[in-house]
CSV table of C-alpha atoms in Angstrom, one decimal:
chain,number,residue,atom,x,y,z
A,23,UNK,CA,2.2,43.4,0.0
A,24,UNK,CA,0.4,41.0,-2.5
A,25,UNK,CA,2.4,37.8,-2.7
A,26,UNK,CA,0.7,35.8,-4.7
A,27,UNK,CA,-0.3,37.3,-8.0
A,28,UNK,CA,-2.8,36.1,-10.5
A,29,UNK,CA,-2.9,37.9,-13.8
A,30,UNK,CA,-6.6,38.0,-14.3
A,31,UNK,CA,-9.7,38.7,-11.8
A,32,UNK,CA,-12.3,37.7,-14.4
A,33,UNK,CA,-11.8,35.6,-17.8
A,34,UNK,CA,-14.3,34.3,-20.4
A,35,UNK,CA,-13.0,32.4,-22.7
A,36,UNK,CA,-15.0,30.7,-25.8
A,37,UNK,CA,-15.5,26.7,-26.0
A,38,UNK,CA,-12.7,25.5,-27.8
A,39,UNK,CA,-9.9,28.3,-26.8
A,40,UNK,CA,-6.5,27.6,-25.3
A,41,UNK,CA,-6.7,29.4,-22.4
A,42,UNK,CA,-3.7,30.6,-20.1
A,43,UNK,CA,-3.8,31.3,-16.3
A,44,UNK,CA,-0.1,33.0,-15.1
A,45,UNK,CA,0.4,33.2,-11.4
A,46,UNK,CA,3.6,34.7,-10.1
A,47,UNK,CA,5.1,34.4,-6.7
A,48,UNK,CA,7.5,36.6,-5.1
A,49,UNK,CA,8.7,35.0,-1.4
A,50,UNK,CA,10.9,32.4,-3.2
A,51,UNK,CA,8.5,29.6,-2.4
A,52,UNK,CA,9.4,25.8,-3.5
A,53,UNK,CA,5.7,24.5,-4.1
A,54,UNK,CA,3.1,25.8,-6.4
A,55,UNK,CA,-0.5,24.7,-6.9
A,56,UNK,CA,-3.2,25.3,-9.1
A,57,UNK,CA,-6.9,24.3,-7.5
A,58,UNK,CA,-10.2,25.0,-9.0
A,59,UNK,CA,-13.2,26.1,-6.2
A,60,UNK,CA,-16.6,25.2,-6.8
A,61,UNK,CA,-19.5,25.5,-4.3
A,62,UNK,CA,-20.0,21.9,-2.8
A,63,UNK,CA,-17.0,20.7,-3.7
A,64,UNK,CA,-14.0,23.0,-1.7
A,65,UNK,CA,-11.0,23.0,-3.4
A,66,UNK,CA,-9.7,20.3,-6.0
A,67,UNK,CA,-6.1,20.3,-7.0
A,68,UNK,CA,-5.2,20.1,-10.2
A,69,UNK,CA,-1.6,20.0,-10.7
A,70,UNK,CA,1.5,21.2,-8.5
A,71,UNK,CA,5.3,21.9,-9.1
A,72,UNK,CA,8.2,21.2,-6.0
A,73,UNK,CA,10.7,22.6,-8.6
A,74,UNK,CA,11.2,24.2,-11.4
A,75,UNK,CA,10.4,21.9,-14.6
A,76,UNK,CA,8.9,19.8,-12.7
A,77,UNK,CA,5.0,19.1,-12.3
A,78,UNK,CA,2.7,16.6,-10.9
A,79,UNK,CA,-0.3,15.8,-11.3
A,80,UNK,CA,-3.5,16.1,-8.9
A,81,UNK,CA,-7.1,14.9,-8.3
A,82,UNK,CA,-8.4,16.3,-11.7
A,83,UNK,CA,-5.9,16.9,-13.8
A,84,UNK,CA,-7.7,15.8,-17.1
A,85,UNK,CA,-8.0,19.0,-19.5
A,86,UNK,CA,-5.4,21.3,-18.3
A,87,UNK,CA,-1.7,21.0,-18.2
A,88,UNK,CA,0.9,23.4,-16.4
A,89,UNK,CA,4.3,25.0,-17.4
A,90,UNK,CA,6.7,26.3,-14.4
A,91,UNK,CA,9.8,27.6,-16.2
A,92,UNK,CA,10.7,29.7,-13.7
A,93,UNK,CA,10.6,29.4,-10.0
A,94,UNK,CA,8.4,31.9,-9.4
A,95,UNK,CA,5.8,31.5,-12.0
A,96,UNK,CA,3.3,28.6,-12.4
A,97,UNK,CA,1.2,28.7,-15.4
A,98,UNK,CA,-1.8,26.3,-16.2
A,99,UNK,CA,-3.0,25.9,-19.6
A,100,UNK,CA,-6.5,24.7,-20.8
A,101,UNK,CA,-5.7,22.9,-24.2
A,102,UNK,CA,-9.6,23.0,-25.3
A,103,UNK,CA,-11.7,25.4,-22.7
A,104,UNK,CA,-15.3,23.4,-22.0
A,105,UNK,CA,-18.3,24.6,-20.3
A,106,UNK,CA,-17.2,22.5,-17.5
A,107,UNK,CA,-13.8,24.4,-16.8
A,108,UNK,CA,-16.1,27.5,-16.0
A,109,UNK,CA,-14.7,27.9,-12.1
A,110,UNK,CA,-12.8,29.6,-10.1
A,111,UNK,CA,-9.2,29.2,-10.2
A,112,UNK,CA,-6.8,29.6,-7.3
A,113,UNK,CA,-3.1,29.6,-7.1
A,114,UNK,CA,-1.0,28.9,-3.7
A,115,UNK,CA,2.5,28.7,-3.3
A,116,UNK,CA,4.3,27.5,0.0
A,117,UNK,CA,8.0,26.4,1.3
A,118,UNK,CA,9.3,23.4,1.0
A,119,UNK,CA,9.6,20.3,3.4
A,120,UNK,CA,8.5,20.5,6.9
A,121,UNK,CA,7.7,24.7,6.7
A,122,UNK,CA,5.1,24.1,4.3
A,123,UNK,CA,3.1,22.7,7.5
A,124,UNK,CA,4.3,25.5,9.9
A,125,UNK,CA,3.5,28.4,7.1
A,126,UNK,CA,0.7,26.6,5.6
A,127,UNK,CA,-0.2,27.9,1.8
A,128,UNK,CA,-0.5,31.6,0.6
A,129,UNK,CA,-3.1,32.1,-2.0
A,130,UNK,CA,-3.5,34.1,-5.2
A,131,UNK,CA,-7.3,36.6,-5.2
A,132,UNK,CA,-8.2,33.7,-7.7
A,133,UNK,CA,-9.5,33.6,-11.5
A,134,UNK,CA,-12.5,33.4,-11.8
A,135,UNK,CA,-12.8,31.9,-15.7
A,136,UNK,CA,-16.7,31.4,-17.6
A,137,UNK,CA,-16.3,29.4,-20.7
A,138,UNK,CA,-19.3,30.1,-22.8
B,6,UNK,CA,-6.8,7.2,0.8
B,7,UNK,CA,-7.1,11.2,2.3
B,8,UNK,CA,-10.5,12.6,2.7
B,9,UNK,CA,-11.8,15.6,4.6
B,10,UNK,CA,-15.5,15.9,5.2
B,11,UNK,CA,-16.9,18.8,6.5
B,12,UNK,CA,-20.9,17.0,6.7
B,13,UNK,CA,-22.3,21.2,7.0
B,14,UNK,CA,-22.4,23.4,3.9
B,15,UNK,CA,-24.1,26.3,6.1
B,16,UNK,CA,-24.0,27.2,9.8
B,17,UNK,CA,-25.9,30.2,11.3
B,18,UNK,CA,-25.6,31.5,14.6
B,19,UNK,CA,-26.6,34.4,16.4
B,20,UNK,CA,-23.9,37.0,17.6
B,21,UNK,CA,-22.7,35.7,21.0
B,22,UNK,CA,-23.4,31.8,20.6
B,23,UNK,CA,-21.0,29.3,20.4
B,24,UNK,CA,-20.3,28.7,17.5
B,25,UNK,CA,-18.3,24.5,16.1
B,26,UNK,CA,-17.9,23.8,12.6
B,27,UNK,CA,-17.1,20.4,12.2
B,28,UNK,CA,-14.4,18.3,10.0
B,29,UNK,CA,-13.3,14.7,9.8
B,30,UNK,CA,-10.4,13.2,8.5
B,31,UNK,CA,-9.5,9.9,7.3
B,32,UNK,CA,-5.7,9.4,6.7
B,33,UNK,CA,-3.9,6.3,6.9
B,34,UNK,CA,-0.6,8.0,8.5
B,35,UNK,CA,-0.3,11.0,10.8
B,36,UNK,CA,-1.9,13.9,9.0
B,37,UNK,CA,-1.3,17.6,9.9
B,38,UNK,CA,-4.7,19.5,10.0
B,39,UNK,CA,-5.1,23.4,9.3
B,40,UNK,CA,-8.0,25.5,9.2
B,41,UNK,CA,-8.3,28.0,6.0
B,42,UNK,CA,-11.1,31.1,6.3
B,43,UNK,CA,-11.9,33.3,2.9
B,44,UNK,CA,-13.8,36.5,4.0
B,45,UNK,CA,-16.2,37.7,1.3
B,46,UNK,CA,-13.9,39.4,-1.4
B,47,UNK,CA,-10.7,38.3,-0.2
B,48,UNK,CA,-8.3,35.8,-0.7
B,49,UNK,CA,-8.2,32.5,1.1
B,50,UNK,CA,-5.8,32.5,4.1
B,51,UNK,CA,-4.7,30.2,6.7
B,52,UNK,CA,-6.4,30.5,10.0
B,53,UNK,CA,-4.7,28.2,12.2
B,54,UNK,CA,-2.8,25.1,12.2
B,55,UNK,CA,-2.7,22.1,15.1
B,56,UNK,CA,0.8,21.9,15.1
B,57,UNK,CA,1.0,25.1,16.9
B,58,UNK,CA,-1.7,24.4,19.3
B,59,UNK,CA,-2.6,28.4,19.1
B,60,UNK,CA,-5.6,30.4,19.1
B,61,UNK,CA,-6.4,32.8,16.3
B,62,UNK,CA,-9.1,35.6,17.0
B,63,UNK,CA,-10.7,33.5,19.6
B,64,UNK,CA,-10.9,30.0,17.6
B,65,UNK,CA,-9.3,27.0,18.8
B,66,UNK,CA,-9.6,23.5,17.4
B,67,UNK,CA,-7.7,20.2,18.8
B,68,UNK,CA,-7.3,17.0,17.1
B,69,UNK,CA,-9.2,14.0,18.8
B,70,UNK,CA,-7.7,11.1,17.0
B,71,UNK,CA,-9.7,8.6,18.3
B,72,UNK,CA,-12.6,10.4,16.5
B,73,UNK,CA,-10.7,11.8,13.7
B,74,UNK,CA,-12.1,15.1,14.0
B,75,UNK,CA,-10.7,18.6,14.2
B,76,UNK,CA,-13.9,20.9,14.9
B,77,UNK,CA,-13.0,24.6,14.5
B,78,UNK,CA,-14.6,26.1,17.9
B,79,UNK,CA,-15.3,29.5,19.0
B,80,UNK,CA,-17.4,30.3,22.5
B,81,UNK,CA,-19.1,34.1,21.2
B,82,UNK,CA,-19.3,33.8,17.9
B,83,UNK,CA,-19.1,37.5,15.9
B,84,UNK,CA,-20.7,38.9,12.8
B,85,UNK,CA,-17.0,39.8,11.2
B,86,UNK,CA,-16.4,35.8,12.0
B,87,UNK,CA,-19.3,35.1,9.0
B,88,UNK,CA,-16.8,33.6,6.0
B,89,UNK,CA,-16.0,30.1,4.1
B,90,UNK,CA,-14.2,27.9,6.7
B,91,UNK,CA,-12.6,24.9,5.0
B,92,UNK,CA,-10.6,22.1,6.9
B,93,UNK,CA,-7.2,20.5,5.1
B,94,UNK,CA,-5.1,18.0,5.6
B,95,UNK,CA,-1.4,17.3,5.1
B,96,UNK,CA,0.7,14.3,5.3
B,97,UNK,CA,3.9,14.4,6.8
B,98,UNK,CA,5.5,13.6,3.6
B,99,UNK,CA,3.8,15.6,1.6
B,100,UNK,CA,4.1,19.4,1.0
B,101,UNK,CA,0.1,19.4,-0.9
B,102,UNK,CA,-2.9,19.7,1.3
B,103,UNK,CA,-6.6,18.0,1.0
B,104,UNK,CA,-9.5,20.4,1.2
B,105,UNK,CA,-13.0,19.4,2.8
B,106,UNK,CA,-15.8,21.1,1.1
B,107,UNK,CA,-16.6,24.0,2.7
B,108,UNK,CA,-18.8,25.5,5.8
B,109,UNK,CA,-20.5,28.7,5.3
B,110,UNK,CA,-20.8,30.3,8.9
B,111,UNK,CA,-23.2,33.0,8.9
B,112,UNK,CA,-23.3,35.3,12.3
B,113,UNK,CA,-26.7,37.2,12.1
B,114,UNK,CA,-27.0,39.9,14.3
């Protein structure tokens, strides 16, 4: 009953690449989120969507950029992969307004990307 | 501005001991505060939530604003209970959440 799906368990990508990330939802959730997870430093959001076509941006942003065409995909895109991007990469979705605190976030497996 | 600080990267505990992993908050208005748990090779996943004042598989955690804390608590702690705990925080008028870095609890046998 996966829910949250991220198309790749394991990337690596060379410095330089344009790299793509797809997660897909399939609970009709309003909010998506990209965060990266690194040891020491929990999870950092990147960017997030309340709608389609629409994005924000998060605490590191700088580097990547997202597309959400459709409501239940939320891609982020590395313009220029560094060494520095090598993390792991986590997807959640949740429902909008006040559910999102009674439901919380569900989360993709993750990505974890090396950029050599 | 929202921070959640979770001051232990590692707890161990023997099977049976009690077993508090702590997080503070700071947050100007009044936050919600969730516990998320990822067992090793699985997916993150929301443990429990203070607005539903519940208990999941034995852990409870309460809210002291005065102190700005929401420890995670358990009395006997298990060896299935060893996983990445991390505290979040949401503002009421916001649907995106604020991790704290992480605890590592470690139940050794």
């Amino acid at each position: 009953d996966v829910k949250v799906t991220q198309s790749s368990r394991y990337l690596v990508k060379r410095t330089g690449e344009k790299v793509f990330l797809e997660c897909v939802q399939d609970m009709d959730h309003e909010n998506m989120f990209w965060y990266r997870q690194d040891p020491g430093l929990g999870l950092r959001l990147i960017y997030f969507s309340y709608d389609v076509k629409m994005k924000e941006k998060g605490d590191i942003p700088e580097g990547y950029s997202v597309s959400r065409e459709k409501k239940e995909r939320f891609s982020l895109i590395l313009e220029s992969a560094s060494t520095n991007q090598t993390s792991m990469y986590l997807c959640a979705s949740s429902l909008g307004g006040a559910d999102s605190f009674t439901y919380g976030y569900t989360f993709g497996s993750g990505t974890r990307l090396t950029v050599v | 501005a929202q921070r959640v600080t979770q001051p232990e990267k590692l707890l161990s505990v023997f099977k049976g001991a009690p077993v508090e992993l702590k997080c503070n908050y700071s947050y100007s208005g009044s936050p919600e505060l969730f516990w998320y748990v990822q067992y090793s090779r699985q997916r993150l996943q929301l443990l429990l939530r203070h607005i539903s004042r519940e208990s999941i598989k034995g852990f409870t955690a309460d809210l002291n604003k005065g102190e700005t804390s929401f420890h995670l608590k358990k009395p006997f702690a298990q060896e299935e209970d060893s996983a990445m705990y991390y505290c979040a925080l949401s503002g009421r008028n916001f649907n995106k959440f604020y991790f704290g870095s992480g605890t590592k609890l470690n139940v050794k046998p």
